[in-house]
């Protein structure tokens, strides 16, 4: 049983560009959350998707948007990239048939903005 | 969201028991305490969760006093591979569509020495 998978592993973009990150949840999970982790800090919540809708959002600007597909996979889009967007982006899945309150994290996508 | 306070760093030697204490003075009645472990460039991994008294699983124990204003993660007989950042989180357990976000602090960097 595959856990949470994310793609790509690493990404380098130029300031002002747009980026799309992808996440496939663990089998049986129906809820996906996205986090941003800057170097040396704990993960910060961006938003959460359930039933293809954004259910809650952290303190992030509208440049950060997302989507959840019928198969529960999700995308994180960031527009007009800033140097400060350089971070590890983590996807976490939970809920569904698992019946567990635990959130499972993927390995993350390392985004570097130059 | 309850705020947590943990030591920034701790050192230990292989084979020793390590106890990491977390303070959460404004924990709410419905809040649970959850600990995550994170290795560099990887997503956090769930270790243990509890509400009161003591919880034990195959990797750790969690001690919660009666007033629940603090908790202690106990790692028995640590090895070099236990070197990681450990996060203490407080909140209502997740369920599908509950829109619960995880709020991470800066965590405790545990370094296990040979």
mmCIF file of C-alpha atoms in Angstrom:
data_model
loop_
_atom_site.group_PDB
_atom_site.id
_atom_site.type_symbol
_atom_site.label_atom_id
_atom_site.label_comp_id
_atom_site.label_asym_id
_atom_site.label_seq_id
_atom_site.Cartn_x
_atom_site.Cartn_y
_atom_site.Cartn_z
ATOM 1 C CA UNK A 1 0.000 0.000 0.000
ATOM 2 C CA UNK A 2 1.611 3.225 -1.178
ATOM 3 C CA UNK A 3 1.650 6.060 1.265
ATOM 4 C CA UNK A 4 1.276 9.694 0.329
ATOM 5 C CA UNK A 5 3.174 10.505 -2.835
ATOM 6 C CA UNK A 6 4.205 13.907 -4.130
ATOM 7 C CA UNK A 7 5.673 15.133 -7.383
ATOM 8 C CA UNK A 8 8.035 16.476 -8.384
ATOM 9 C CA UNK A 9 10.695 15.872 -5.740
ATOM 10 C CA UNK A 10 12.605 19.017 -6.517
ATOM 11 C CA UNK A 11 11.779 22.068 -8.571
ATOM 12 C CA UNK A 12 13.612 25.262 -9.489
ATOM 13 C CA UNK A 13 11.631 28.251 -10.704
ATOM 14 C CA UNK A 14 12.314 31.879 -11.429
ATOM 15 C CA UNK A 15 10.690 34.738 -9.545
ATOM 16 C CA UNK A 16 7.349 35.676 -11.123
ATOM 17 C CA UNK A 17 6.701 32.242 -12.587
ATOM 18 C CA UNK A 18 3.895 29.858 -11.650
ATOM 19 C CA UNK A 19 4.241 26.347 -10.238
ATOM 20 C CA UNK A 20 1.981 23.323 -9.750
ATOM 21 C CA UNK A 21 2.717 20.642 -7.183
ATOM 22 C CA UNK A 22 0.891 17.331 -7.045
ATOM 23 C CA UNK A 23 -0.152 14.969 -4.279
ATOM 24 C CA UNK A 24 -1.736 11.525 -4.209
ATOM 25 C CA UNK A 25 -3.197 10.608 -0.823
ATOM 26 C CA UNK A 26 -2.737 7.341 0.989
ATOM 27 C CA UNK A 27 -5.224 4.698 -0.095
ATOM 28 C CA UNK A 28 -8.541 5.105 1.705
ATOM 29 C CA UNK A 29 -7.984 8.750 2.642
ATOM 30 C CA UNK A 30 -10.308 11.467 1.381
ATOM 31 C CA UNK A 31 -8.854 14.655 2.863
ATOM 32 C CA UNK A 32 -5.697 16.427 1.749
ATOM 33 C CA UNK A 33 -3.885 19.237 3.516
ATOM 34 C CA UNK A 34 -0.960 21.284 2.263
ATOM 35 C CA UNK A 35 1.835 22.746 4.381
ATOM 36 C CA UNK A 36 4.797 25.012 3.696
ATOM 37 C CA UNK A 37 7.991 24.424 5.640
ATOM 38 C CA UNK A 38 10.752 27.001 5.482
ATOM 39 C CA UNK A 39 14.244 25.964 6.464
ATOM 40 C CA UNK A 40 14.595 25.532 10.220
ATOM 41 C CA UNK A 41 10.904 26.040 10.956
ATOM 42 C CA UNK A 42 7.911 23.835 11.555
ATOM 43 C CA UNK A 43 5.371 23.220 8.790
ATOM 44 C CA UNK A 44 2.785 25.969 8.324
ATOM 45 C CA UNK A 45 -0.749 25.077 7.240
ATOM 46 C CA UNK A 46 -1.763 26.414 3.819
ATOM 47 C CA UNK A 47 -5.198 24.842 3.222
ATOM 48 C CA UNK A 48 -7.193 21.649 3.345
ATOM 49 C CA UNK A 49 -9.402 19.991 0.723
ATOM 50 C CA UNK A 50 -12.308 17.645 1.304
ATOM 51 C CA UNK A 51 -15.011 16.653 -1.183
ATOM 52 C CA UNK A 52 -13.205 18.733 -3.813
ATOM 53 C CA UNK A 53 -13.666 21.920 -1.818
ATOM 54 C CA UNK A 54 -11.299 24.070 0.197
ATOM 55 C CA UNK A 55 -12.492 23.659 3.778
ATOM 56 C CA UNK A 56 -10.039 25.740 5.712
ATOM 57 C CA UNK A 57 -7.227 28.088 4.884
ATOM 58 C CA UNK A 58 -4.202 29.266 6.778
ATOM 59 C CA UNK A 59 -2.618 32.691 6.598
ATOM 60 C CA UNK A 60 -1.468 32.516 2.981
ATOM 61 C CA UNK A 61 -2.216 34.964 0.131
ATOM 62 C CA UNK A 62 -4.485 34.228 -2.807
ATOM 63 C CA UNK A 63 -1.413 33.453 -4.910
ATOM 64 C CA UNK A 64 -1.690 30.039 -3.287
ATOM 65 C CA UNK A 65 -4.564 28.015 -4.669
ATOM 66 C CA UNK A 66 -5.453 24.389 -4.914
ATOM 67 C CA UNK A 67 -7.686 21.753 -6.297
ATOM 68 C CA UNK A 68 -8.886 18.304 -5.342
ATOM 69 C CA UNK A 69 -9.952 15.767 -7.940
ATOM 70 C CA UNK A 70 -12.660 13.091 -7.697
ATOM 71 C CA UNK A 71 -9.973 10.466 -6.971
ATOM 72 C CA UNK A 72 -8.925 12.587 -3.930
ATOM 73 C CA UNK A 73 -5.584 13.613 -5.405
ATOM 74 C CA UNK A 74 -4.733 17.268 -5.122
ATOM 75 C CA UNK A 75 -2.717 20.066 -6.655
ATOM 76 C CA UNK A 76 -1.163 23.142 -5.103
ATOM 77 C CA UNK A 77 -0.656 26.118 -7.400
ATOM 78 C CA UNK A 78 1.456 29.132 -6.597
ATOM 79 C CA UNK A 79 1.384 32.168 -8.891
ATOM 80 C CA UNK A 80 3.794 35.084 -9.177
ATOM 81 C CA UNK A 81 6.500 33.274 -7.256
ATOM 82 C CA UNK A 82 8.568 35.217 -4.749
ATOM 83 C CA UNK A 83 11.981 34.357 -3.391
ATOM 84 C CA UNK A 84 10.300 33.785 -0.021
ATOM 85 C CA UNK A 85 8.222 30.971 -1.487
ATOM 86 C CA UNK A 86 11.312 28.782 -1.480
ATOM 87 C CA UNK A 87 10.471 25.964 0.927
ATOM 88 C CA UNK A 88 9.576 22.319 1.343
ATOM 89 C CA UNK A 89 5.917 21.834 0.448
ATOM 90 C CA UNK A 90 4.272 18.973 2.268
ATOM 91 C CA UNK A 91 1.040 17.188 1.536
ATOM 92 C CA UNK A 92 -0.784 15.263 4.260
ATOM 93 C CA UNK A 93 -3.762 12.956 3.876
ATOM 94 C CA UNK A 94 -6.239 11.563 6.358
ATOM 95 C CA UNK A 95 -9.834 10.568 6.974
ATOM 96 C CA UNK A 96 -11.942 8.415 4.685
ATOM 97 C CA UNK A 97 -12.125 4.707 5.393
ATOM 98 C CA UNK A 98 -9.048 4.807 7.614
ATOM 99 C CA UNK A 99 -11.097 5.914 10.586
ATOM 100 C CA UNK A 100 -7.900 7.327 12.017
ATOM 101 C CA UNK A 101 -7.272 10.798 13.347
ATOM 102 C CA UNK A 102 -3.675 10.584 12.187
ATOM 103 C CA UNK A 103 -2.439 12.642 9.256
ATOM 104 C CA UNK A 104 0.098 10.972 6.984
ATOM 105 C CA UNK A 105 2.661 13.201 5.332
ATOM 106 C CA UNK A 106 4.342 12.759 1.986
ATOM 107 C CA UNK A 107 8.077 13.287 1.403
ATOM 108 C CA UNK A 108 7.510 16.812 0.161
ATOM 109 C CA UNK A 109 8.495 18.873 -2.865
ATOM 110 C CA UNK A 110 11.528 21.095 -2.474
ATOM 111 C CA UNK A 111 10.814 24.361 -4.345
ATOM 112 C CA UNK A 112 13.641 26.788 -4.977
ATOM 113 C CA UNK A 113 12.808 30.221 -6.390
ATOM 114 C CA UNK A 114 15.719 32.133 -7.912
ATOM 115 C CA UNK B 1 -5.415 26.762 18.753
ATOM 116 C CA UNK B 2 -3.439 25.904 21.880
ATOM 117 C CA UNK B 3 0.162 27.102 21.863
ATOM 118 C CA UNK B 4 2.907 24.697 22.822
ATOM 119 C CA UNK B 5 6.372 25.275 24.248
ATOM 120 C CA UNK B 6 9.210 22.780 23.868
ATOM 121 C CA UNK B 7 12.977 22.902 24.402
ATOM 122 C CA UNK B 8 14.790 23.949 21.246
ATOM 123 C CA UNK B 9 17.319 21.129 21.441
ATOM 124 C CA UNK B 10 18.403 18.116 23.463
ATOM 125 C CA UNK B 11 21.400 15.789 23.346
ATOM 126 C CA UNK B 12 21.484 12.172 24.454
ATOM 127 C CA UNK B 13 23.644 9.089 24.099
ATOM 128 C CA UNK B 14 22.788 5.819 22.458
ATOM 129 C CA UNK B 15 20.911 3.416 24.703
ATOM 130 C CA UNK B 16 19.592 6.092 27.041
ATOM 131 C CA UNK B 17 15.949 6.967 27.654
ATOM 132 C CA UNK B 18 15.009 10.414 26.402
ATOM 133 C CA UNK B 19 12.159 12.499 27.787
ATOM 134 C CA UNK B 20 10.955 15.574 25.908
ATOM 135 C CA UNK B 21 8.490 17.776 27.763
ATOM 136 C CA UNK B 22 5.948 20.045 26.113
ATOM 137 C CA UNK B 23 3.974 22.789 27.865
ATOM 138 C CA UNK B 24 0.427 23.595 26.727
ATOM 139 C CA UNK B 25 -1.106 25.706 29.473
ATOM 140 C CA UNK B 26 -4.255 26.701 27.541
ATOM 141 C CA UNK B 27 -5.213 23.241 26.325
ATOM 142 C CA UNK B 28 -8.966 22.909 25.754
ATOM 143 C CA UNK B 29 -11.204 20.158 27.088
ATOM 144 C CA UNK B 30 -11.555 18.452 23.702
ATOM 145 C CA UNK B 31 -7.898 18.748 22.724
ATOM 146 C CA UNK B 32 -5.626 15.762 22.321
ATOM 147 C CA UNK B 33 -1.824 15.817 22.404
ATOM 148 C CA UNK B 34 0.034 14.465 19.396
ATOM 149 C CA UNK B 35 3.732 14.041 18.722
ATOM 150 C CA UNK B 36 5.402 13.921 15.320
ATOM 151 C CA UNK B 37 8.966 13.083 14.292
ATOM 152 C CA UNK B 38 10.674 14.639 11.294
ATOM 153 C CA UNK B 39 13.943 13.793 9.589
ATOM 154 C CA UNK B 40 15.653 16.329 7.286
ATOM 155 C CA UNK B 41 13.900 16.790 3.934
ATOM 156 C CA UNK B 42 11.136 14.340 4.861
ATOM 157 C CA UNK B 43 7.547 14.803 5.961
ATOM 158 C CA UNK B 44 6.653 14.537 9.659
ATOM 159 C CA UNK B 45 5.769 11.073 10.917
ATOM 160 C CA UNK B 46 3.110 10.419 13.549
ATOM 161 C CA UNK B 47 4.562 8.947 16.746
ATOM 162 C CA UNK B 48 1.854 8.900 19.379
ATOM 163 C CA UNK B 49 -1.344 10.586 20.519
ATOM 164 C CA UNK B 50 -3.083 10.761 23.882
ATOM 165 C CA UNK B 51 -5.689 12.556 25.957
ATOM 166 C CA UNK B 52 -4.764 11.794 29.561
ATOM 167 C CA UNK B 53 -2.631 9.569 31.810
ATOM 168 C CA UNK B 54 -0.328 7.293 29.841
ATOM 169 C CA UNK B 55 -0.278 5.953 26.304
ATOM 170 C CA UNK B 56 2.291 3.476 25.023
ATOM 171 C CA UNK B 57 2.976 2.046 21.594
ATOM 172 C CA UNK B 58 5.843 0.175 19.996
ATOM 173 C CA UNK B 59 8.079 3.240 19.669
ATOM 174 C CA UNK B 60 7.257 5.626 22.519
ATOM 175 C CA UNK B 61 5.265 6.454 25.620
ATOM 176 C CA UNK B 62 3.312 9.602 26.307
ATOM 177 C CA UNK B 63 2.738 10.788 29.857
ATOM 178 C CA UNK B 64 0.025 13.365 30.550
ATOM 179 C CA UNK B 65 -0.581 14.632 34.098
ATOM 180 C CA UNK B 66 -4.061 15.160 35.479
ATOM 181 C CA UNK B 67 -4.137 18.903 34.720
ATOM 182 C CA UNK B 68 -3.059 18.186 31.096
ATOM 183 C CA UNK B 69 -1.049 21.424 30.978
ATOM 184 C CA UNK B 70 2.046 19.544 29.915
ATOM 185 C CA UNK B 71 3.032 16.236 28.409
ATOM 186 C CA UNK B 72 6.208 14.182 28.154
ATOM 187 C CA UNK B 73 7.277 12.070 25.215
ATOM 188 C CA UNK B 74 9.494 9.211 26.338
ATOM 189 C CA UNK B 75 11.748 7.388 23.880
ATOM 190 C CA UNK B 76 13.296 4.237 25.371
ATOM 191 C CA UNK B 77 16.880 3.276 24.513
ATOM 192 C CA UNK B 78 17.454 5.766 21.691
ATOM 193 C CA UNK B 79 19.741 5.020 18.775
ATOM 194 C CA UNK B 80 21.565 7.267 16.322
ATOM 195 C CA UNK B 81 18.623 6.927 13.934
ATOM 196 C CA UNK B 82 16.365 8.684 16.445
ATOM 197 C CA UNK B 83 18.186 11.962 15.727
ATOM 198 C CA UNK B 84 15.384 14.148 14.398
ATOM 199 C CA UNK B 85 13.090 17.069 15.190
ATOM 200 C CA UNK B 86 10.175 16.206 17.466
ATOM 201 C CA UNK B 87 6.997 18.279 17.390
ATOM 202 C CA UNK B 88 4.304 18.481 20.057
ATOM 203 C CA UNK B 89 0.842 19.490 18.797
ATOM 204 C CA UNK B 90 -2.400 20.106 20.625
ATOM 205 C CA UNK B 91 -5.845 20.071 19.074
ATOM 206 C CA UNK B 92 -9.038 18.212 18.352
ATOM 207 C CA UNK B 93 -8.425 14.865 16.640
ATOM 208 C CA UNK B 94 -8.942 14.912 12.933
ATOM 209 C CA UNK B 95 -11.933 13.477 11.130
ATOM 210 C CA UNK B 96 -12.983 13.657 7.491
ATOM 211 C CA UNK B 97 -14.049 17.115 6.519
ATOM 212 C CA UNK B 98 -13.459 18.516 9.980
ATOM 213 C CA UNK B 99 -11.138 21.126 8.511
ATOM 214 C CA UNK B 100 -8.754 20.684 11.394
ATOM 215 C CA UNK B 101 -5.319 22.050 10.693
ATOM 216 C CA UNK B 102 -2.143 20.985 12.426
ATOM 217 C CA UNK B 103 -0.233 23.820 14.053
ATOM 218 C CA UNK B 104 3.448 23.072 14.387
ATOM 219 C CA UNK B 105 5.828 25.010 16.594
ATOM 220 C CA UNK B 106 9.574 24.980 16.079
ATOM 221 C CA UNK B 107 9.975 21.537 17.623
ATOM 222 C CA UNK B 108 12.847 19.989 19.595
ATOM 223 C CA UNK B 109 16.005 18.924 17.783
ATOM 224 C CA UNK B 110 17.099 15.681 19.419
ATOM 225 C CA UNK B 111 20.684 14.667 18.719
ATOM 226 C CA UNK B 112 21.735 11.160 19.734
ATOM 227 C CA UNK B 113 25.470 10.798 20.206
ATOM 228 C CA UNK B 114 27.464 7.549 19.979
#
